Short mmCIF file of C-alpha atoms in Angstrom, two decimals:
data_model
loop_
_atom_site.label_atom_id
_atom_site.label_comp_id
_atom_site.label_asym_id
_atom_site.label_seq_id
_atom_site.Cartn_x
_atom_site.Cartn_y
_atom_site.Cartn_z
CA UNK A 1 0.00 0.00 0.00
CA UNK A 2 1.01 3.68 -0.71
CA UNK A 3 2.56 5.71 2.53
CA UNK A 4 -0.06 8.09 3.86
CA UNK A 5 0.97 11.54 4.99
CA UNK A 6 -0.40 15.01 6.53
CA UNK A 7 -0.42 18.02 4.95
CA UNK A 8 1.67 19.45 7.27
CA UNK A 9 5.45 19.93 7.23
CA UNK A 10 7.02 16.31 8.23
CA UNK A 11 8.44 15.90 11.35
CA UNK A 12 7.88 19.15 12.35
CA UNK A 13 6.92 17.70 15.99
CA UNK A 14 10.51 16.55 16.21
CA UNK A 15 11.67 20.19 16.27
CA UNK A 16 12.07 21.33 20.15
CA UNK A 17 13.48 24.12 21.49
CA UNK A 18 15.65 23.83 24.76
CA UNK A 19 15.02 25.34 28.13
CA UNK A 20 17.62 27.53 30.00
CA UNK A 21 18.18 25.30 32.82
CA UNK A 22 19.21 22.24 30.16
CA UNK A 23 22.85 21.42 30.52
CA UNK A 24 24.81 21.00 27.09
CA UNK A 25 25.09 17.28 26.75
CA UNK A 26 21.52 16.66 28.05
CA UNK A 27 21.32 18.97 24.67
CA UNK A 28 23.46 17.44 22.19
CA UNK A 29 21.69 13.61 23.21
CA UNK A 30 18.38 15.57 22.77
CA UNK A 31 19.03 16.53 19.62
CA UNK A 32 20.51 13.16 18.42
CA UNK A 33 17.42 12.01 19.27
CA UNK A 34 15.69 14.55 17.26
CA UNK A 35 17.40 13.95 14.28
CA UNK A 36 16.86 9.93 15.08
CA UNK A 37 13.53 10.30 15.47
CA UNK A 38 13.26 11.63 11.62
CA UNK A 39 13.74 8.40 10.04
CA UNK A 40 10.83 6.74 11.61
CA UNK A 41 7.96 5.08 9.81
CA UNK A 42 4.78 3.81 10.98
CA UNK A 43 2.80 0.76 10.27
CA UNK A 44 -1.25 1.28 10.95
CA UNK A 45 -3.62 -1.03 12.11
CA UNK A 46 -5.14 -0.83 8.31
CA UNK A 47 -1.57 -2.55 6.77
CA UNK A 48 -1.06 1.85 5.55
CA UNK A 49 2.42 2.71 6.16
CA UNK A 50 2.87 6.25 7.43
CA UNK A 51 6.22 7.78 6.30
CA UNK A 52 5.56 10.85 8.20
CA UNK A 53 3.91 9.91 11.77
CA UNK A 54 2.33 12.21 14.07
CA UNK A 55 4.13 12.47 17.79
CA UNK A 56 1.34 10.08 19.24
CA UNK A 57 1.47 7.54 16.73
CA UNK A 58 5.33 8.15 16.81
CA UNK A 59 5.19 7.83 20.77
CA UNK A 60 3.10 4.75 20.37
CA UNK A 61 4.73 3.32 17.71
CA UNK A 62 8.33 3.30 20.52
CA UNK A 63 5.56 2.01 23.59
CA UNK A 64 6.43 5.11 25.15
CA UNK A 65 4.11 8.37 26.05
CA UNK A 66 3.70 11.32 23.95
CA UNK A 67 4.53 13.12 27.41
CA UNK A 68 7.66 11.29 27.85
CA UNK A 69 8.94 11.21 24.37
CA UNK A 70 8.30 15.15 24.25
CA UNK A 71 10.92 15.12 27.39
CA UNK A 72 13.06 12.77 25.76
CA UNK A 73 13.35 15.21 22.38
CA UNK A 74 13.61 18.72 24.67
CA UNK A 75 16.65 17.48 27.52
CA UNK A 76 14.55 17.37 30.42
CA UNK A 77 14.54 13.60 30.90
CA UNK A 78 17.17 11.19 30.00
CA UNK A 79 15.63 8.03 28.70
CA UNK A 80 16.95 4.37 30.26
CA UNK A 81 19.85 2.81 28.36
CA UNK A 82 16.81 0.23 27.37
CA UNK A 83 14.58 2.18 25.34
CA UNK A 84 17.51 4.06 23.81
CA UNK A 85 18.19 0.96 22.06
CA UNK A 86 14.26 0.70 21.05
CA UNK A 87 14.37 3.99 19.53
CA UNK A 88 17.63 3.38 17.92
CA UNK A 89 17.29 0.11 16.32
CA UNK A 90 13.82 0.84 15.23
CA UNK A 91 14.98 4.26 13.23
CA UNK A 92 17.51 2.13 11.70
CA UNK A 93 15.19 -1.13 10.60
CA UNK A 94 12.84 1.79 9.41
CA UNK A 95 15.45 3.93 7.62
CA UNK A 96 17.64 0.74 5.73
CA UNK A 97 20.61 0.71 7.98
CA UNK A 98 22.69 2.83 10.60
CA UNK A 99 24.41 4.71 7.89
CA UNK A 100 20.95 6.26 6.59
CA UNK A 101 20.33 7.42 10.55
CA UNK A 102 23.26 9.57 10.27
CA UNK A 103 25.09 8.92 13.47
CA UNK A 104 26.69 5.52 15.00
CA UNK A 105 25.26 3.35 17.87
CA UNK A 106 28.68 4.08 19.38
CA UNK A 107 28.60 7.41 19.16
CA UNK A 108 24.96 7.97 20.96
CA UNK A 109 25.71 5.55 23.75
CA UNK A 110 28.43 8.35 24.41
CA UNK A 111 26.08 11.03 24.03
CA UNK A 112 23.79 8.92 26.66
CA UNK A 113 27.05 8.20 28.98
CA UNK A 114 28.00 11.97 28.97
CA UNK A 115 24.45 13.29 30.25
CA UNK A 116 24.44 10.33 32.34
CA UNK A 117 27.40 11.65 34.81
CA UNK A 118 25.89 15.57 33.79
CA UNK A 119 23.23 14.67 35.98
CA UNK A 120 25.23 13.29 38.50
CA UNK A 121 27.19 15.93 39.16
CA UNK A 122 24.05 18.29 39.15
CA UNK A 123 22.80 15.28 42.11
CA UNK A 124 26.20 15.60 44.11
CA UNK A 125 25.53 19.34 43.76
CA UNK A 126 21.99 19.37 45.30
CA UNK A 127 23.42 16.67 47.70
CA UNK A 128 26.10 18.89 48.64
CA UNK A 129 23.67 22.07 49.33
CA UNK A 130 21.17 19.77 51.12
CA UNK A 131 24.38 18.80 53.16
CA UNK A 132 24.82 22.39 54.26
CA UNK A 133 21.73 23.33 54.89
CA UNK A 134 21.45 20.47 56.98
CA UNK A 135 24.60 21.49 58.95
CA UNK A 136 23.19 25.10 59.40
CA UNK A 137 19.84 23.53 60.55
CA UNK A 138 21.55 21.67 63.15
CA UNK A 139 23.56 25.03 64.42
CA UNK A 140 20.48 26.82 64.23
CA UNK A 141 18.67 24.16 66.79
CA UNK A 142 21.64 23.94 69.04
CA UNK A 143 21.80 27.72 69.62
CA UNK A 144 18.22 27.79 69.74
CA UNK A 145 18.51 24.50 72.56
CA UNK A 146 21.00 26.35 74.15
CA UNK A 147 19.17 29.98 74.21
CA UNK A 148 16.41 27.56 75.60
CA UNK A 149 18.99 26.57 78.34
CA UNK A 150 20.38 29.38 79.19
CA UNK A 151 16.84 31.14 79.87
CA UNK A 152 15.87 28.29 82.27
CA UNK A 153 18.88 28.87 84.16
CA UNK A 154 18.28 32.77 84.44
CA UNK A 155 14.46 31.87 85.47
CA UNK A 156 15.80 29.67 87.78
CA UNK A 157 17.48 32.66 89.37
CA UNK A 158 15.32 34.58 89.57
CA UNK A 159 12.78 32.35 91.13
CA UNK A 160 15.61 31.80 93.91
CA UNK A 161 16.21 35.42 94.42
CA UNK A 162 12.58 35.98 94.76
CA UNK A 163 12.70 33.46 97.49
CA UNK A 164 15.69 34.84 98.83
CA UNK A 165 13.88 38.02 98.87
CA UNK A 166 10.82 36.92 100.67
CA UNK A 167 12.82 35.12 103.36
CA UNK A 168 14.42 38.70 103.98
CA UNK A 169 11.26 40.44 104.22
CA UNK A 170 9.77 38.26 106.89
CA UNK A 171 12.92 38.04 108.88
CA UNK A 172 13.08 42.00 108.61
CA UNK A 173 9.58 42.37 109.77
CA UNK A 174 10.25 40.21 112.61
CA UNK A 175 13.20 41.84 113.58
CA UNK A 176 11.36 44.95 113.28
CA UNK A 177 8.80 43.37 115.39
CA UNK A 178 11.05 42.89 118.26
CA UNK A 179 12.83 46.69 117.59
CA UNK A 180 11.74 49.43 119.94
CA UNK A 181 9.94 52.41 117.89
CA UNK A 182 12.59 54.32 116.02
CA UNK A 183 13.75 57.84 117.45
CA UNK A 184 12.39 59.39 114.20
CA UNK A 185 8.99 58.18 114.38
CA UNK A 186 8.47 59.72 117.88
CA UNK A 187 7.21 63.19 118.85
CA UNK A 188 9.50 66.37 119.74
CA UNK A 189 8.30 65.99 122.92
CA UNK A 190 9.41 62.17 123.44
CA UNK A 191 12.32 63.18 121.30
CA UNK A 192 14.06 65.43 123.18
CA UNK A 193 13.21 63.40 126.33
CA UNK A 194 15.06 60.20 124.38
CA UNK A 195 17.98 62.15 123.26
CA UNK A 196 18.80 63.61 127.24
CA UNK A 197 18.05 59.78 128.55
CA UNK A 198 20.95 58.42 126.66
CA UNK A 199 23.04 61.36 127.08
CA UNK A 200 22.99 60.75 131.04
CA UNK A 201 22.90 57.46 131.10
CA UNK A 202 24.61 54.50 129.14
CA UNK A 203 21.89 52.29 127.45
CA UNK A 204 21.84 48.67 128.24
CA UNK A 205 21.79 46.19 125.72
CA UNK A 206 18.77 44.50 124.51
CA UNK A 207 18.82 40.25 125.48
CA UNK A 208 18.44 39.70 121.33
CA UNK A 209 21.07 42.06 120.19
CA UNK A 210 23.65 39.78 120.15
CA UNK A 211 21.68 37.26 118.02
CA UNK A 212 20.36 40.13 115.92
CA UNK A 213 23.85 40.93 115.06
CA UNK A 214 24.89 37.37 114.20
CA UNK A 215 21.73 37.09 111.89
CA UNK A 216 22.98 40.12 110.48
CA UNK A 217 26.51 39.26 109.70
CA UNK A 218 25.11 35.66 108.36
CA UNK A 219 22.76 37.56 105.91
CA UNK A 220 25.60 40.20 104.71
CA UNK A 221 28.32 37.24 104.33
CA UNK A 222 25.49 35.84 102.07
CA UNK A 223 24.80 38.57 99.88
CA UNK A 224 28.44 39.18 99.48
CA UNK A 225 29.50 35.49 98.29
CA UNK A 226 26.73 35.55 96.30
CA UNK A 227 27.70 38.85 94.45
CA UNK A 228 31.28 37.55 93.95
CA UNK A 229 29.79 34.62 92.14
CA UNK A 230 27.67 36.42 90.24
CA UNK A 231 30.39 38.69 89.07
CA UNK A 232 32.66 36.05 88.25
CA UNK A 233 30.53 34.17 86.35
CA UNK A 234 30.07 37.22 84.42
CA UNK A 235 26.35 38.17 85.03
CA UNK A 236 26.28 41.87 86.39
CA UNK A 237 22.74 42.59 85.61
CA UNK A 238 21.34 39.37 87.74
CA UNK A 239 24.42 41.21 90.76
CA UNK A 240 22.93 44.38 90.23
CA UNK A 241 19.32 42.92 90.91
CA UNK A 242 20.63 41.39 93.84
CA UNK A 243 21.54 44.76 95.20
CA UNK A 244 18.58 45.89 94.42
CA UNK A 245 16.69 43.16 96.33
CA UNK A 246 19.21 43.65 99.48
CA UNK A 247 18.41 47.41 99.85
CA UNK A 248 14.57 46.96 99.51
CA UNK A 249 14.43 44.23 102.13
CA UNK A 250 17.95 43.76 104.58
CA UNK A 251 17.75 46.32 107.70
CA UNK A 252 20.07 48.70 108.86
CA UNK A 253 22.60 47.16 110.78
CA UNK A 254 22.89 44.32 107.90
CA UNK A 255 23.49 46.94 104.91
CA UNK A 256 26.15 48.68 106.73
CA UNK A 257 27.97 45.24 107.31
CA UNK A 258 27.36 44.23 103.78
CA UNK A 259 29.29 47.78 102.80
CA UNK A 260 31.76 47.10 105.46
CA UNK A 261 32.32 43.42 103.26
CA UNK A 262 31.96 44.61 99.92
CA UNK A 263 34.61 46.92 100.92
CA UNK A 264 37.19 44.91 102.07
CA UNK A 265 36.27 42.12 99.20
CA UNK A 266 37.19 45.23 96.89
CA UNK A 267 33.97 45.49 95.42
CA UNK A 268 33.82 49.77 95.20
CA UNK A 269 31.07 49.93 92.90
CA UNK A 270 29.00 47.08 94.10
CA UNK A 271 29.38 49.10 97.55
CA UNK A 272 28.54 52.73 95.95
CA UNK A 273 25.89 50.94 94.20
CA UNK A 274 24.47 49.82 97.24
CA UNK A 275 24.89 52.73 98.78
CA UNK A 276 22.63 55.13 96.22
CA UNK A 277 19.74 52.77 96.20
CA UNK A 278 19.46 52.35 100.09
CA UNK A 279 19.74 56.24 100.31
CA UNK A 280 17.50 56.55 97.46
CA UNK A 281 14.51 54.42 98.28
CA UNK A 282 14.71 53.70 102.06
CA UNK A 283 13.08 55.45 104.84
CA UNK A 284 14.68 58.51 106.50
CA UNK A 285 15.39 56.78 109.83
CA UNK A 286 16.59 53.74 108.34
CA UNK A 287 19.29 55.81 106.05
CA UNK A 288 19.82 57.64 109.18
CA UNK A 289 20.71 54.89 111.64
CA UNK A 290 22.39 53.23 108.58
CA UNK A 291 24.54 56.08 108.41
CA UNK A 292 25.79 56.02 112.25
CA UNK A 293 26.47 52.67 111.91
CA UNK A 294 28.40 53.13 109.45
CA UNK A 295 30.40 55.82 111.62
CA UNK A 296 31.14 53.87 114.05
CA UNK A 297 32.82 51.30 111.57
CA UNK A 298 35.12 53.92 110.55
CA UNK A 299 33.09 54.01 107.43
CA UNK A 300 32.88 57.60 107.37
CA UNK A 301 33.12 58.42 103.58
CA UNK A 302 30.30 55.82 102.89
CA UNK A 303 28.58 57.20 106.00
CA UNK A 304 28.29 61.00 104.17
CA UNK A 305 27.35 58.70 100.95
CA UNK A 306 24.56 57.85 102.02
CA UNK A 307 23.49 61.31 103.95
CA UNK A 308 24.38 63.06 100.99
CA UNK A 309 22.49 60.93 98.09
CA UNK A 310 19.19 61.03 100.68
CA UNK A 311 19.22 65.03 100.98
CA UNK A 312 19.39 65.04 96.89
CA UNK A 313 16.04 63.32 96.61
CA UNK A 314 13.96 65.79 98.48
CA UNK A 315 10.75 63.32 98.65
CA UNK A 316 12.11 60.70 100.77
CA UNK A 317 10.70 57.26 101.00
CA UNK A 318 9.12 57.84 104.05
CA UNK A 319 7.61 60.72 103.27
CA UNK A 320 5.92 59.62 100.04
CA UNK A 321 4.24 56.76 102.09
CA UNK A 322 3.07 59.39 104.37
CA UNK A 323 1.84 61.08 101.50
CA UNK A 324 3.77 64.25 101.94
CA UNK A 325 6.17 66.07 100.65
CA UNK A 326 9.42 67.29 102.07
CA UNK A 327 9.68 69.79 105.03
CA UNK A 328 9.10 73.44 104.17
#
């Protein structure tokens, strides 16, 4: 029977164009195949022979896909080493012989072979960037485990200074309990009466003094170790909090030994810190007897401190609770 053709221009399926992102010998085995795919001639169902074949009856004619053989003839897939050899040998039975094809069997296995190990290499790169963005994943989740970490430990801390705090302000109130009333918080009248008592006669000592005193030096040795710690292990914002803490809730006698220690453990600022918050936010009678105890340590230059950073906040502690304002 005669060959059947279309009217349109033969083979003009076989014609692809090439994406950017095809690498050249995915190219030049596409376009082998291109050129292969020329010679092919189809035998219908009817016994017609059809020297110029659509792409379907092409794709069926090689028991392949149109999908897949478009792939095949524009680089973006490589066919297996098995239906290379279908494709091959049946464009040479169809065209006479291997000469007529126009290249050798030889030659397109090493077109196949070359965009083989192309696409390799593209793998080992994607393997190699998957490799590295694993390893920055994994640095990523460490920092962010030990950010994690690290904020447990400083909400440990704090919990414990909290504690620390509350223990202070209960011991404080019962030391404050046992405390007769404070000169300051008397009247003129009782006042002047106080002062000429103990300037006739010597004042005994109270049965608890000498226990308040060793609570006090107990609590002040405390707050100083724990300072050095906290400086050495290089945390001054957590030491300043604790200063904070120990000004709000210690009492007078144990602030002027925790001076007297952070002095001698060479801790100036922690001391002059101290110092400006207790004057700062204290009562007036607290900075007051604070400030002769402190005198009679020989502490005289923290003593006028801490008189001389309460007079420059007019609006003393005790006075705002009052809900006054400073003397006229």
């Amino acid at each position: 029977m005669p060959a059947r053709s279309s009217s349109r221009r033969p083979f003009a399926w076989a014609e692809k164009t090439f994406d950017e992102n095809v690498p050249p010998d995915r190219r030049k085995l596409a376009a082998a195949l291109q050129e292969i795919c020329r010679h092919l001639t189809v035998t219908a169902e009817d016994g017609s022979v059809l020297a110029h074949p659509t792409q379907a009856q092409a794709a069926a004619y090689l028991h392949v896909s149109d999908t897949t053989l478009t792939r095949y003839l524009q680089g973006q897939r490589i066919p297996p080493g098995q239906t290379l050899s279908l494709i091959f040998d049946t464009a040479c039975r169809d065209a006479g012989s291997d000469q007529n094809v126009g290249i050798k069997w030889e030659e397109l296995r090493e077109l196949h072979a070359r965009a083989e190990q192309e696409r390799c290499g593209n793998c080992s790169r994607h393997r190699e960037a998957v490799r590295t963005a694993g390893q920055k994943l994994r640095a990523l989740q460490e920092a962010h485990g030990q950010l994690e970490r690290s904020m447990a430990k400083r909400e440990q801390e704090i919990r414990e200074l909290r504690q620390h705090v509350t223990a202070l302000k209960r011991e404080t109130q019962r030391i404050r309990a046992v405390q007769p009333t404070p000169v300051g918080e008397a009247g003129p009248q009782k006042f002047q009466e106080a002062a000429g008592a103990a300037t006739l006669l010597p004042v005994p000592r109270q049965e608890g003094d000498r226990q308040q005193s060793a609570n006090a030096t107990v609590a002040a040795s405390y707050v100083g170790r724990r300072a050095e710690e906290l400086l050495r292990s290089g945390r001054p914002d957590s030491t300043l909090a604790l200063i904070r803490h120990t000004a709000e809730a210690y009492a007078p006698t144990e602030v002027a030994l925790l001076v007297a220690l952070l002095r001698s453990q060479e801790q100036g600022a922690l001391a002059d810190n101290l110092v400006h918050i207790y004057a700062r936010d204290r009562h007036d009678h607290d900075v007051v007897r604070t400030a002769l105890l402190l005198h009679e340590r020989q502490a005289v230059a923290d003593a006028e401190a801490l008189l001389r950073t309460a007079a420059a906040y007019p609006g003393s502690a005790l006075s705002r609770t009052a809900g006054s304002g400073p003397p006229g």
